[in-house]
Every structure is written in structure tokens, then in C-alpha cells.
Short mmCIF file of C-alpha atoms and ligand atoms in Angstrom, two decimals:
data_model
loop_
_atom_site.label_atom_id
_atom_site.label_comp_id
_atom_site.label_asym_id
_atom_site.label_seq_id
_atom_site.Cartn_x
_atom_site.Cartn_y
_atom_site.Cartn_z
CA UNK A 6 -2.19 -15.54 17.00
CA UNK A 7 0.39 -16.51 13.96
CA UNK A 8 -0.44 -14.21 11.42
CA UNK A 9 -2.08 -10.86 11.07
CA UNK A 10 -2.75 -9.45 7.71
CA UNK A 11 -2.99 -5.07 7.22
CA UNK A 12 -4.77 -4.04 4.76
CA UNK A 13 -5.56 -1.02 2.32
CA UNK A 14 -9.25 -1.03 1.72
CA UNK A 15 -9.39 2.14 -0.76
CA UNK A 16 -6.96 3.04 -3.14
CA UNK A 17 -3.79 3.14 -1.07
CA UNK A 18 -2.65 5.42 0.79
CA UNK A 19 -4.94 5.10 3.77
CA UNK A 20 -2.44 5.30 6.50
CA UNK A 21 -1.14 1.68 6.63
CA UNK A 22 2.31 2.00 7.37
CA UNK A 23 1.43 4.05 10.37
CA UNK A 24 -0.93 1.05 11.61
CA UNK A 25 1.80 -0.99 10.77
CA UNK A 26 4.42 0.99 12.83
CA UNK A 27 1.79 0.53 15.68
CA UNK A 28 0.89 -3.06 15.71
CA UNK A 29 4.45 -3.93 15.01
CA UNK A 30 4.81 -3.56 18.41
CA UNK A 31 3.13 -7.28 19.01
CA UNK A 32 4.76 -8.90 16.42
CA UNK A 33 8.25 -10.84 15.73
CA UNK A 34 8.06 -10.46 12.23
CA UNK A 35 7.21 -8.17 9.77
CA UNK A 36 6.83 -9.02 6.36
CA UNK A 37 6.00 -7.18 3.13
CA UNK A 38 4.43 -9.50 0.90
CA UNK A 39 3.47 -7.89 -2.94
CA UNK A 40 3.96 -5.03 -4.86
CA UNK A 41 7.08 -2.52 -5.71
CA UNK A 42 8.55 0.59 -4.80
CA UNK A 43 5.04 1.97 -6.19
CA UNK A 44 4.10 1.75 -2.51
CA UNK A 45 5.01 4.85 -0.09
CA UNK A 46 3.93 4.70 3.28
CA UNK A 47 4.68 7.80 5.58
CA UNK A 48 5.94 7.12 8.79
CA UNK A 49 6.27 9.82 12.18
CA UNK A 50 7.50 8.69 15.09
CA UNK A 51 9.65 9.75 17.88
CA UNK A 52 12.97 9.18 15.06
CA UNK A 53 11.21 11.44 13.07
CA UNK A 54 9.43 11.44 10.01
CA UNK A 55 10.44 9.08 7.24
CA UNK A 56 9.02 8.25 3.64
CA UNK A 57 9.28 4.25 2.98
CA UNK A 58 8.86 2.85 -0.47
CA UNK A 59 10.16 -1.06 -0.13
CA UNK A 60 10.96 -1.19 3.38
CA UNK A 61 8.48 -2.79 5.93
CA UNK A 62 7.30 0.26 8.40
CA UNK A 63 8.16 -2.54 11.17
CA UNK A 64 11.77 -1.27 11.10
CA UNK A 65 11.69 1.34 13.40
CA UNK A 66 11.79 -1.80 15.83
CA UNK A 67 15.02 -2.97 16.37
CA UNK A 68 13.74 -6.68 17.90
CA UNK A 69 11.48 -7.26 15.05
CA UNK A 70 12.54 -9.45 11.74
CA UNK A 71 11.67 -7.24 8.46
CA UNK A 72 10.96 -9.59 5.67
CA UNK A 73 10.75 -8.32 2.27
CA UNK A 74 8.80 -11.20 0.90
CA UNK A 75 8.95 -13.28 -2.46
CA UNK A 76 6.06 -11.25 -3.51
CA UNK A 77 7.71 -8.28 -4.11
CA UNK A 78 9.06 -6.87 -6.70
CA UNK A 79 12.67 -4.65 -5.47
CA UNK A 80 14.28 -2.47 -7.11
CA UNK A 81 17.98 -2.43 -5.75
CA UNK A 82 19.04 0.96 -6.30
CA UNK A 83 16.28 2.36 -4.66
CA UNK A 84 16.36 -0.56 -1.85
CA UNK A 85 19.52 0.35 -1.30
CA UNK A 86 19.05 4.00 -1.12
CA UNK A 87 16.54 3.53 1.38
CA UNK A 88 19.20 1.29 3.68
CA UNK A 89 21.29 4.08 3.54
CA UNK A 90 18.61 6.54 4.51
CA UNK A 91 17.59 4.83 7.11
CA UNK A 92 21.03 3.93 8.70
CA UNK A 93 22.22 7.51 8.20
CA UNK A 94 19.32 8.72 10.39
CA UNK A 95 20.21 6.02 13.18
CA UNK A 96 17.67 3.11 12.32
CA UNK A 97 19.55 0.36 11.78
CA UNK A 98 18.17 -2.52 9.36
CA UNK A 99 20.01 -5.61 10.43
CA UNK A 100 17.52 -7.44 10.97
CA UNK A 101 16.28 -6.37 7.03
CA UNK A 102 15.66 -10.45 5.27
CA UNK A 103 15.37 -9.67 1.50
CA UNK A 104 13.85 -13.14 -0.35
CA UNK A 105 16.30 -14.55 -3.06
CA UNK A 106 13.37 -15.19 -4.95
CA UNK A 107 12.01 -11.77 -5.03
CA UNK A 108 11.68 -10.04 -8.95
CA UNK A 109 13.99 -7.60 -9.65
CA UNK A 110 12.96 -4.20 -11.18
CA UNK A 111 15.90 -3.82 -14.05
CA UNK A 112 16.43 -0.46 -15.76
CA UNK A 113 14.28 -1.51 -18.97
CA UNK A 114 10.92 -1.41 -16.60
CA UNK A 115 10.68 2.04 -15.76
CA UNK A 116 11.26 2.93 -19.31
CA UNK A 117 8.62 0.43 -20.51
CA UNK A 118 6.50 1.83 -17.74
CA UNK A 119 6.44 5.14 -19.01
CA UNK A 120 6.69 4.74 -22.81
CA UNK A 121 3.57 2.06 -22.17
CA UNK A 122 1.90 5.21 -20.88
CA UNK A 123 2.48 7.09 -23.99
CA UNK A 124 1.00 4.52 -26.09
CA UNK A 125 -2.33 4.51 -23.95
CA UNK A 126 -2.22 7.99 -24.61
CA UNK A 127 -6.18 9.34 -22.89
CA UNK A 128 -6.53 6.08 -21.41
CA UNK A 129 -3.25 6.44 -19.56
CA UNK A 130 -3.38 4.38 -16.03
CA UNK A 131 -1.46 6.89 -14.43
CA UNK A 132 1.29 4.76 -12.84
CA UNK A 133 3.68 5.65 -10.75
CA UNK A 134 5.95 4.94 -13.33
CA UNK A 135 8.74 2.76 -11.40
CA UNK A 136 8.84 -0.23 -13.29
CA UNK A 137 6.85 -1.83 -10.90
CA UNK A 138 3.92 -3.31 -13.46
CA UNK A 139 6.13 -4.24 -15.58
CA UNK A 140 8.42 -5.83 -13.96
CA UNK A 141 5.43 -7.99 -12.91
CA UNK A 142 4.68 -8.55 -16.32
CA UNK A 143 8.16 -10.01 -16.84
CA UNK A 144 7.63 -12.00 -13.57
CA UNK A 145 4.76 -13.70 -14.83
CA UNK A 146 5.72 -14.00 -18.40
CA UNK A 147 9.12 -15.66 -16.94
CA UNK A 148 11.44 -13.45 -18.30
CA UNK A 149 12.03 -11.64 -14.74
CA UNK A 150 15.29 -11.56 -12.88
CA UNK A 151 15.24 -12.96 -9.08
CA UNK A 152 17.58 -11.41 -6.17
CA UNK A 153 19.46 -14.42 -6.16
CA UNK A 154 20.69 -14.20 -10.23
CA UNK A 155 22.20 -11.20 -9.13
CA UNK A 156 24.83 -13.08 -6.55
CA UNK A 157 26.55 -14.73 -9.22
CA UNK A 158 28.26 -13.37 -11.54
CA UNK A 159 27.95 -16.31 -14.04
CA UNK A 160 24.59 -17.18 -13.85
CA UNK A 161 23.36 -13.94 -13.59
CA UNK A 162 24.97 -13.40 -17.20
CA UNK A 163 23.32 -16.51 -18.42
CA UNK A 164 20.13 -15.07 -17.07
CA UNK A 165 21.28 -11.50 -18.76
CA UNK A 166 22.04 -11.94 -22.17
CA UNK A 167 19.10 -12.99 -23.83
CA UNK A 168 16.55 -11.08 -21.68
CA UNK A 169 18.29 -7.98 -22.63
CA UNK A 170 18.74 -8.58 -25.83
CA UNK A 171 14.92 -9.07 -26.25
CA UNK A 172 14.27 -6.52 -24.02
CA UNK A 173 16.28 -3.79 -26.32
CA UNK A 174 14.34 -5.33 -29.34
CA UNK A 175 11.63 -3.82 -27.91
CA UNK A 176 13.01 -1.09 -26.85
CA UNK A 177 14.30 -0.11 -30.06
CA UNK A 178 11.56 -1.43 -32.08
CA UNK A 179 8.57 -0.80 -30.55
CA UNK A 180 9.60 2.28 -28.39
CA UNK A 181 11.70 3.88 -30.85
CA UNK A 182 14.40 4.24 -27.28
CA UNK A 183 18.13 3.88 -27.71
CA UNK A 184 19.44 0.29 -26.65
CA UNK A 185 20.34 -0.62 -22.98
CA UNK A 186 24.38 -1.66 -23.31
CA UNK A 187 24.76 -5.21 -21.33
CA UNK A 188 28.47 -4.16 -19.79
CA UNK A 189 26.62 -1.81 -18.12
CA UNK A 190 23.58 -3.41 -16.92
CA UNK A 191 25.79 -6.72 -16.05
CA UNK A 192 28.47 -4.34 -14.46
CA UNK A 193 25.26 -2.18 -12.28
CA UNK A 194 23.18 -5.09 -10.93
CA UNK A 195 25.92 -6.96 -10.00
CA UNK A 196 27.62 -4.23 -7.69
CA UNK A 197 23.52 -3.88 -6.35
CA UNK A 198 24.01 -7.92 -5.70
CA UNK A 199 27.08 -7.11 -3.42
CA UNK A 200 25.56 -5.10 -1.54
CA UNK A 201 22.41 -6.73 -1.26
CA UNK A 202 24.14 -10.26 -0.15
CA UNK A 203 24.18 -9.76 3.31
CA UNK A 204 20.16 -8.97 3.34
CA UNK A 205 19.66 -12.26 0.43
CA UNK A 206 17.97 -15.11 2.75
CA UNK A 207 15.44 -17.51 2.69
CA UNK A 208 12.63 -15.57 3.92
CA UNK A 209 10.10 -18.42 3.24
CA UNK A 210 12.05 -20.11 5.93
CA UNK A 211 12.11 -17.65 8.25
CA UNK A 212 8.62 -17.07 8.36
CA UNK A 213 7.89 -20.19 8.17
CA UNK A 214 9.78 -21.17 10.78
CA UNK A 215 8.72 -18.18 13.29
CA UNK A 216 4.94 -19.56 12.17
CA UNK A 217 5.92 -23.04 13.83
CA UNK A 218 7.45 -21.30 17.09
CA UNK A 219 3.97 -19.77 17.22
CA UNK A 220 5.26 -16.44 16.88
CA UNK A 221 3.18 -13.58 15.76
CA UNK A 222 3.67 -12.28 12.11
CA UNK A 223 2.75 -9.29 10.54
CA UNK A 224 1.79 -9.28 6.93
CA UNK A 225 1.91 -5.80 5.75
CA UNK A 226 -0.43 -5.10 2.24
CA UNK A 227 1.07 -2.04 0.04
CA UNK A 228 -1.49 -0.40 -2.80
CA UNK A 229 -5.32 -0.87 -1.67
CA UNK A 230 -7.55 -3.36 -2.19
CA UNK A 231 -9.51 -1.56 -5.24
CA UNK A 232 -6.21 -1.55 -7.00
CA UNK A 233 -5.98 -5.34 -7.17
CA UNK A 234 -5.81 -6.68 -10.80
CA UNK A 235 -9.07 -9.04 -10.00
CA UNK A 236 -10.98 -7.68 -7.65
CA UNK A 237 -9.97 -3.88 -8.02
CA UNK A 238 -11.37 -1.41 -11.18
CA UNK A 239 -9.43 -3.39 -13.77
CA UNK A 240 -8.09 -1.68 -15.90
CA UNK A 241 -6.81 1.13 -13.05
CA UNK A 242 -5.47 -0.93 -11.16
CA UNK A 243 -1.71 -1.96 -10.43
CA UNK A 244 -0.14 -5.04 -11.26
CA UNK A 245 1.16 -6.99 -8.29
CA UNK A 246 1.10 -10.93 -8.14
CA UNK A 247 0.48 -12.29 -6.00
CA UNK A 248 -2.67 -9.84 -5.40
CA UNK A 249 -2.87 -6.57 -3.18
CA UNK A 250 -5.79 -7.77 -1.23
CA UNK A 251 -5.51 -9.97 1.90
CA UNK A 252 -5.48 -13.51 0.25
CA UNK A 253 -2.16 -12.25 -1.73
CA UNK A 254 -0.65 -12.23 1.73
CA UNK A 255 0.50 -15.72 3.09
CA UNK A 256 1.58 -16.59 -1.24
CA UNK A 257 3.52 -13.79 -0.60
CA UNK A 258 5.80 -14.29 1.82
CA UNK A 259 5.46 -18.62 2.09
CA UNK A 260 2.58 -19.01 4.49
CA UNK A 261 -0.35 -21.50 3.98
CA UNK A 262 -3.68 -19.49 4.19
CA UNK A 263 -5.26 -20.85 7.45
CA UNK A 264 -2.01 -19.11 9.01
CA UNK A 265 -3.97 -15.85 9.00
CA UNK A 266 -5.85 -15.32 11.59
CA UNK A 267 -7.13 -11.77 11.49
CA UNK A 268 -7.50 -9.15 8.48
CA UNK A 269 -7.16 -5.37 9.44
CA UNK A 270 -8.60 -3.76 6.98
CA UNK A 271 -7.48 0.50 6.80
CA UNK A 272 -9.81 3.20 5.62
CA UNK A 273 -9.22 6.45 5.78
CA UNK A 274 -12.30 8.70 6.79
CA UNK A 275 -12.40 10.12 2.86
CA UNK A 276 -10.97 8.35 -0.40
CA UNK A 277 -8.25 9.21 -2.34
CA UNK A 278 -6.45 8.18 -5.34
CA UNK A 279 -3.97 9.03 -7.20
CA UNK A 280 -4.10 7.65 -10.96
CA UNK A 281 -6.89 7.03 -13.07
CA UNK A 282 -9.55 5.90 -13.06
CA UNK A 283 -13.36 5.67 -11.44
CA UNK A 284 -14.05 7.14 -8.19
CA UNK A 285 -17.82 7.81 -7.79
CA UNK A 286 -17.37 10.12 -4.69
CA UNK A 287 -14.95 12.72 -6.35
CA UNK A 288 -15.09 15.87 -5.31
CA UNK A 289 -13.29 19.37 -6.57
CA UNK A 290 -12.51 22.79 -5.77
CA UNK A 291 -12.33 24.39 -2.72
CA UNK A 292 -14.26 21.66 -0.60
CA UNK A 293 -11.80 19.21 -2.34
CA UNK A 294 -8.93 21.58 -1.94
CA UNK A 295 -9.67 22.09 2.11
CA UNK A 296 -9.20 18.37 2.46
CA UNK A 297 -6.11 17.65 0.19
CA UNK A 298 -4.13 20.50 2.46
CA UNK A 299 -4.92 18.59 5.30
CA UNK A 300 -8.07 20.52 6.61
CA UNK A 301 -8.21 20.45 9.90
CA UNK A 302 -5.27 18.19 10.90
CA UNK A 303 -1.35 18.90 10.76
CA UNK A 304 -0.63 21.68 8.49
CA UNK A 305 1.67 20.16 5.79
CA UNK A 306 0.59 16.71 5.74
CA UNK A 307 -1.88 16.89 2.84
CA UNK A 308 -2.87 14.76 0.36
CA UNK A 309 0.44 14.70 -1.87
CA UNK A 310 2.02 11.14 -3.45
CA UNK A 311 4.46 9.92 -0.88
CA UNK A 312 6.35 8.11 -4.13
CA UNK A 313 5.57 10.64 -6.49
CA UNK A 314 4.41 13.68 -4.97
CA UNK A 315 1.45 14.09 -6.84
CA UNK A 316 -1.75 15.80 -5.72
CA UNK A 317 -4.47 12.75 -4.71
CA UNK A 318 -7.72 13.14 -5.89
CA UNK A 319 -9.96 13.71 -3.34
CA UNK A 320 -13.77 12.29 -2.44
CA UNK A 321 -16.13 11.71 0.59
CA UNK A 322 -16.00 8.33 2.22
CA UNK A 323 -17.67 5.76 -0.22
CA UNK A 324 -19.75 3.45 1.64
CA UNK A 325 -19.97 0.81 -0.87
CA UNK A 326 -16.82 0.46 -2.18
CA UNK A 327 -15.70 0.05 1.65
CA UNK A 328 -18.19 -2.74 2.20
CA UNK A 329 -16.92 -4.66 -0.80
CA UNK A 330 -13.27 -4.40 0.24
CA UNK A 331 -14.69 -5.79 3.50
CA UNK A 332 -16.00 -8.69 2.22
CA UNK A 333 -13.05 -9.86 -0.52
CA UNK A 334 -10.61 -9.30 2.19
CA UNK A 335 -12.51 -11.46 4.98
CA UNK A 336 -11.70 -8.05 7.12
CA UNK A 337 -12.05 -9.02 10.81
CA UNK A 338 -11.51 -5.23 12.44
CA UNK A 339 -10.90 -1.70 11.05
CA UNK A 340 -8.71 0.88 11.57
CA UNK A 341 -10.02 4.33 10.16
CA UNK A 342 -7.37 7.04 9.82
CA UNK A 343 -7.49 10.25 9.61
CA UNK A 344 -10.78 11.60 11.39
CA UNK A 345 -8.61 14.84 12.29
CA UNK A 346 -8.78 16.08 8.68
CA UNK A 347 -11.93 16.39 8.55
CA UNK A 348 -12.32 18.45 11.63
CA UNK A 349 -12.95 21.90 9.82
CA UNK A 350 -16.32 20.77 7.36
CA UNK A 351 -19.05 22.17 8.72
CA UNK A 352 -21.12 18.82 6.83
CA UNK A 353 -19.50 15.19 6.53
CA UNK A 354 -20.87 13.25 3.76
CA UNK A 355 -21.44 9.56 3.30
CA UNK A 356 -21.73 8.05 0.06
CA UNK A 357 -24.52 4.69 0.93
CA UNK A 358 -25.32 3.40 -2.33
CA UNK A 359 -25.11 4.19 -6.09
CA UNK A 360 -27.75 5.27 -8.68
CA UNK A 361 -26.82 3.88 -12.38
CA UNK A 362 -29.06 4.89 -15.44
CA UNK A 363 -31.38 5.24 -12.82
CA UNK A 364 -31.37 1.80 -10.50
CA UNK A 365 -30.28 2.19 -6.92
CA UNK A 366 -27.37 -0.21 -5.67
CA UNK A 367 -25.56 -1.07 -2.36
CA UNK A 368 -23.24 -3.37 -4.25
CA UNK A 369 -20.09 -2.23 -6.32
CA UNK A 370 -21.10 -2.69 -10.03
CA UNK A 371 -18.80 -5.65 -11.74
CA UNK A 372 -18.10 -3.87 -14.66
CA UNK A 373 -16.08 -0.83 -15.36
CA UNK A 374 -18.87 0.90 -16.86
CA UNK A 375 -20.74 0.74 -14.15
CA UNK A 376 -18.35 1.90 -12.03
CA UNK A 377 -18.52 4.98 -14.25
CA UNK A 378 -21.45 5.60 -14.63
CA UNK A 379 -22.41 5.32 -10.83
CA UNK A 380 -23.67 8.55 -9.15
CA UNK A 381 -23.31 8.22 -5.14
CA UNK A 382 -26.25 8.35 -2.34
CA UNK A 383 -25.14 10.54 0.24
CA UNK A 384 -26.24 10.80 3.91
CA UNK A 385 -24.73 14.36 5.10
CA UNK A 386 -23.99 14.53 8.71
CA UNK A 387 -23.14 17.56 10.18
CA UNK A 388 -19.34 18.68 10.91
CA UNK A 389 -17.62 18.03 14.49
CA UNK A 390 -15.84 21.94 14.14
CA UNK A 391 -13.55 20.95 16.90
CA UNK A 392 -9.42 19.98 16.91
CA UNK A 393 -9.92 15.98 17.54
CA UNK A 394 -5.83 15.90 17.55
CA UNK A 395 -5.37 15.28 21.29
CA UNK A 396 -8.45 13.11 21.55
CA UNK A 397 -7.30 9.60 23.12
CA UNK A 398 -10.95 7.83 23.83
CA UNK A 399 -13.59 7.31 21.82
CA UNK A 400 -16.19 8.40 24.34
CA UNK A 401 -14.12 12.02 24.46
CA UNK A 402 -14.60 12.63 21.01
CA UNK A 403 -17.08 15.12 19.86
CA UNK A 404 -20.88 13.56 19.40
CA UNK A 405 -21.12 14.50 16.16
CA UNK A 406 -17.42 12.87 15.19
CA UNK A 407 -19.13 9.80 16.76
CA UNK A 408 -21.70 9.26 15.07
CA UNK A 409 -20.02 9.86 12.28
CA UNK A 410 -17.39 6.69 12.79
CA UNK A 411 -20.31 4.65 13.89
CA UNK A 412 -22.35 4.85 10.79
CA UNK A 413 -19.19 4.29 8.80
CA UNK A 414 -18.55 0.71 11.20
CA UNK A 415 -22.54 -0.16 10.56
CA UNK A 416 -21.95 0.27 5.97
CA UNK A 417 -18.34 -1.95 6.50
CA UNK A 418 -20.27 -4.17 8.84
CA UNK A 419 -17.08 -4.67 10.88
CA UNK A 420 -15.74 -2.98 14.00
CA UNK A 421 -13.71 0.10 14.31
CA UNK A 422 -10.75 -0.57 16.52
CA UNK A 423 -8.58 1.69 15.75
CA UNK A 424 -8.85 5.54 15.20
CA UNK A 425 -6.16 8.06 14.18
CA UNK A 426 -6.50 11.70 15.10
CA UNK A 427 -3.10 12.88 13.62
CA UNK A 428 0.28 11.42 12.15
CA UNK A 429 2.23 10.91 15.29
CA UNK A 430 2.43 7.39 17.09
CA UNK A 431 0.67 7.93 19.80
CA UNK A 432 -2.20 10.23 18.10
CA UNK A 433 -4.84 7.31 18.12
CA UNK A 434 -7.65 5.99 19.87
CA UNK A 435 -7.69 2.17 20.26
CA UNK A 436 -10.80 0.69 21.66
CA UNK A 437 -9.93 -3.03 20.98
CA UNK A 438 -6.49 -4.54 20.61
CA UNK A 439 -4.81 -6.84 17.71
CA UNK A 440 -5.64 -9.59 20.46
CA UNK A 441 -9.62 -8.64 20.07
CA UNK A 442 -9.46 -7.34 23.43
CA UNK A 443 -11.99 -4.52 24.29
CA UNK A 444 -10.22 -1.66 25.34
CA UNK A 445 -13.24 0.88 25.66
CA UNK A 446 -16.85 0.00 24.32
CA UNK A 447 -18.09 2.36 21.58
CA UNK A 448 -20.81 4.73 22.77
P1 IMP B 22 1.57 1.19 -10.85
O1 IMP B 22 1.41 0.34 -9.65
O2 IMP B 22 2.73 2.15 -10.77
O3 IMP B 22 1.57 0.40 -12.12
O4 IMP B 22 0.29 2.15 -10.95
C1 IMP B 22 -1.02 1.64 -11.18
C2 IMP B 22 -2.04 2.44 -10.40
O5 IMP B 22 -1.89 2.17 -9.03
C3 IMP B 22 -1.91 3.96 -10.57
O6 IMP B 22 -3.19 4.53 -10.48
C4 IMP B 22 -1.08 4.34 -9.36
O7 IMP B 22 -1.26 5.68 -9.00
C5 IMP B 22 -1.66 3.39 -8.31
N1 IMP B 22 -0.74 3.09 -7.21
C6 IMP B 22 0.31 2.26 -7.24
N2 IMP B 22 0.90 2.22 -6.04
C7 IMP B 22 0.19 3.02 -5.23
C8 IMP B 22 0.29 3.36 -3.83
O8 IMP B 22 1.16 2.91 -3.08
N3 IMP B 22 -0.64 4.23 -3.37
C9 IMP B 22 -1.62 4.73 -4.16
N4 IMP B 22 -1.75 4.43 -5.44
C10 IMP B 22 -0.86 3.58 -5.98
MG1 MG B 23 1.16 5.32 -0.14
#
């Protein structure tokens, strides 16, 4: 099976680096194919517990290849920082392939980033404020620096000088912020290039190449699919190009589509989101509160930012949205994370369609408004009121947790393989493997 994509299908955060960091196990590569250090993906395993913003979450596998795709947009310093993390805790990352043709996030983005925020002032996206959209912008408007300008000193300050000095027009002008000196920049990014040289490759090759060997490669999705620029709800959404949702994959990294062969597709048992923005199935206080401390899972790992620490908003899982993610990202199995949290409600609830100005729907409205104005359908299903934690089989699980997944699999319209009952490794129940192998039938 040559390539396997993973998926967000809310808004992020739904546990993806931890399906990563299990699947990994099958595959020789693992690439990262769009978006910035906006992404954080939580990680526990037996080395511990580790935050990743950049890094694919396959390399707590020393055998595997971890490709940081063309697609993405890096910041060095924070790449860098996260090398170091990683090989002061023991993990090493020599087998960490950055692509020479990857954006670079330069210091101008994050200030752009934030001041852009000002300007919207109450429309506000709610970034994470890293540079990352802009330095898309600058990727697409052709003005970006690549990984590999920053290997040579003399092209790099070709590249440089004129960028910058537009860039501190702007600055200056528009923003009212004090200049950006080029020694500095020039002197920075350069001494980021050194240390990035070893990890500079041709990552297009290398997956390309592990493609033909038939090897199996694992295409690993930051941000969710509703925060895709086309498909997502534009304008809350985040800028990556190539796009967040599965067909952004194989651009990303240098693969041909009909590479793919499968599309995991992540939901977590509730939505979140952290930004702004519509989310029909928002709830507050206390019943929203319960959930974003974790509820009835691990006591400290609520619903905070992994990148920026903020509080998620919090809703009930939002049947429709789910079933449109389904369909744009051709998702061939699910993995739904989570379920633990939700062990202390005494009532689940299921949002199954939408009423707007007063006409029912089972299909995502196209237009923002819509999305706004929609008020969710909800099935309530009673509460499970039992630790799920230790639960490794679906048939095991409490009756009322079942039928719970189940009528989540039957509004996606696509399998549940995959179920996590806690943060740790081995705290999941697989009933069907990345191979489409039945493990144990639901029941
Ligand atoms: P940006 O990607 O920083 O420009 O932010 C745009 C929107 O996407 C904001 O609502 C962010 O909170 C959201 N966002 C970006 N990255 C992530 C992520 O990894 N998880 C969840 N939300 C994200
Ligand atoms: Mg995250």
C-alpha cells in the first residue's frame, strides 16, 4: 500500500499526531506535507510526553524517514528548537529530511500576522499568530524565501535585499512598526541555514523514490479539514497551500495523486476549535467546562492550545460537518479519539442536521452565513458513566459507549477503525488495521 494519507476532519486538534505515532509503526516514511508551526500535535509515549509543532510525530521511530515536505512552511528557529528538544530528551532525528524547497517563515511574518489581526479588529481570525499565513501569502505571491536560499550566503542576499526592503515598507508604512535591519536578518537566517544543512535534501526524491520501492508512506495532515482555505469556513480558516485536506497531500511532499491509497480521516468524539469563527454545536459553561478539563479522561490533558495554550472552544460532535469532511477528503476509515472524555456526561449529544431560518439540512451550508445562522438537530443518547481508559475491544466497551460510536460511523458513512480511550500509545481499540484487515467486528 504506497501511500496513506491522516487526516483532521474538524478543526484540528483531533488527536492526529497520536494516530500518527501509531500507524507509523507500518510505514518507512513519514512525511509532513502543508502548513506551519501553527500545527501542535501532542504526543505520549513510553519517552514521555512531547509537544510537536513542525516535526512529523513519526520520529519517535528511529527506522522511519521523517520528511518535512515542500508544503510546509518552517520556521528555523523554532525547527531548530524542536531538534534540540528532542535530542536532549534522547530521540534522535537523523533520519529528519527537511525539503530545500520548503517556505521559510522570516521574522517580518509573525509581526504581519499579528498587526494583520489588529487591523481586522472584531473580525479578527484568531491565528495562532506564527507567521504561518503569511508566510503563505508571500509563498504564493512569490516573494517567499525557500530552505535552500538560506545555504548560500550570496544568493540568499540577492534573495534578501529587496524582499526586505519591501517588506519594511510595509512595515513602516502600513503598520506604523520600526524597520527590520538586513545585517541582522542576513546575519540570523544564515547561522539557521548552517545548522539546518545537514537536514536540507531533496525530499521529493526521497519519497519518490521509497514510492517506486513500493514502500509504505505516511502522509501526515496538520490543521483540520474545516480549516482549509476552499473547502473549510473561509474566512476562519488558515492559510496553507497546498490545502489542509487530503488532496493537499501527495502536492505536498512530490507524489502523484493515485499514490494514495487510503484516507484516515480523525474525529474526535466532540469538536473543538480554537479561533474564530462558526461552530454550530458550541456549547458553554459548566457542561462545556467539564469537557475542556478533560471530563472523564486523564486529569490534565484538557482542551488547552498545544501551540498556544489557549482554551478550545468546546461543542458536541457535529454530525454534518463530519460527513462533509468525509466526502472532500475521499475518507476510506476513521479513527475517533477521545471517547474517554466523555465518560462522566450523564447524556451524549449528536448534532444530525441543521435548521436555518427555519429549513432543515443534512448538508453543510456553502456560505458563511449559513454556517452562522445554522442551529443543530440533536439526537441525545444517554451517558456510558463508566472509566473506558483500560478498555482494549470494542465489544468490552460499555453498551451505551457503543452505540454511541456506531451512530457516529452510520452520519460519516465510513468505518470506525480506530478508537482512543486515553493519551497513551497503547490506550486504543483497533478493530481493523491500516491494511483493512478486520481485527474484531463491531457489535
Ligand atoms: P493560522 O493558521 O495561525 O493563520 O490561524 C488560522 C486559524 O486556524 C485560527 O483559527 C487558528 O486557531 C487555526 N489553527 C491553525 N493551526 C491550528 C492547529 O494546528 N490546530 C487548531 N487550530 C489551528
Ligand atoms: Mg493541534
Amino acid at each position: 500500500m504506497p501511500a496513506v494519507v491522516i487526516i483532521g476532519g474538524q478543526w484540528g486538534d483531533e488527536g492526529k499526531g497520536r494516530t500518527v505515532d501509531f500507524h507509523s509503526q507500518y510505514c518507512s516514511v513519514i512525511a509532513r506535507y502543508s502548513a506551519g508551526n501553527n500545527a501542535g500535535h501532542t504526543i505520549m509515549n513510553d519517552q514521555g510526553k512531547f509537544a510537536l509543532h513542525v516535526i512529523p510525530a513519526g520520529i519517535f521511530r528511529p527506522d522511519k524517514i521523517c520528511v518535512i515536505g515542500h508544503g510546509v512552511v518552517i520556521d528555523p528557529g523554532v525547527v531548530l528548537d524542536e531538534i534540540d528538544g528532542l535530542e536532549e530528551r534522547g530521540v534522535s532525528t537523523k533520519n529528519l529530511r527537511i525539503s530545500r524547497n520548503a517556505n521559510v517563515i522570516m521574522p517580518w511574518h509573525p509581526l504581519i500576522d499579528s498587526a494583520d489581526e489588529n487591523l481586522r479588529g472584531k473580525l479578527a481570525i484568531g491565528t495562532t499568530g506564527t507567521g504561518t499565513g503569511p508566510a503563505f501569502h508571500d509563498k504564493v505571491a512569490r516573494t517567499g524565501i525557500r530552505v535552500a536560499d538560506l545555504l548560500d550566503r550570496e544568493r540568499f542576499s540577492e534573495r534578501l535585499k529587496p524582499v526586505l526592503d519591501y517588506k519594511n515598507r510595509i512595515l513602516t508604512g502600513l503598520y506604523g512598526l520600526e524597520p527590520l535591519v538586513y545585517a541582522d536578518v542576513f546575519e540570523t537566517y544564515i547561522t539557521y541555514g548552517e545548522r539546518l544543512r545537514s537536514y536540507a535534501d531533496d525530499t521529493a526524491a526521497i519519497v519518490q523514490q521509497a514510492h517506486d520501492e513500493g514502500k509504505m508512506i505516511l502522509l501526515e495532515g496538520a490543521q483540520g479539514s474545516l480549516l482549509d482555505l476552499d473547502t473549510g469556513t473561509y474566512p476562519y480558516v488558515t492559510s496553507s497551500v497546498p490545502a489542509s485536506i487530503a488532496a493537499g497531500g501527495p502536492a505536498g511532499v512530490g507524489l502523484g495523486p493515485t499514490a494514495v491509497q487510503k484516507v484516515i480521516g480523525v474525529y474526535k468524539a466532540y469538536q473543538t476549535r480554537v479561533g474564530n469563527g462558526p461552530m454550530p454545536t458550541e456549547i458553554f459553561g459548566q457542561e462545556a467546562e467539564d469537557i475542556r478539563q478533560g471530563g472523564g479522561g486523564v486529569a490534565g490533558t484538557g482542551e488547552f492550545g498545544t501551540t498556544t495554550g489557549r482554551a478550545r472552544r468546546i461543542g458536541w460532535f457535529d454530525g454534518v460537518l463530519a460527513k462533509h469532511t468525509a466526502d472532500i477528503n475521499g475518507i476510506t476509515s476513521v479513527a475517533l479519539t477521545r471517547l474517554d472524555t466523555l465518560s462522566h456526561a450523564d447524556e451524549v449529544k449528536i448534532c444530525t442536521g441543521y435548521e436555518i431560518a427555519g429549513i432543515s439540512t443534512e448538508t453543510m451550508p456553502a456560505t458563511l452565513w449559513g454556517m452562522e445562522q445554522a442551529k443543530p438537530v440533536y439526537e441525545t443518547l444517554d451517558g456510558w458513566g463508566e472509566d473506558v481508559s483500560d478498555v482494549r475491544r470494542f465489544s468490552d466497551l460499555p453498551k451505551n459507549a457503543r452505540s454511541f460510536v456506531k451512530r457516529i460511523e452510520s452520519l460519516i458513512g465510513v468505518t470506525i477503525d480506530m478508537i482512543s480511550v486515553g493519551p497513551e500509545r497503547d490506550q486504543a481499540i483497533v478493530t481493523r488495521d491500516i491494511f483493512g484487515t478486520v481485527i474484531e467486528a463491531h457489535q
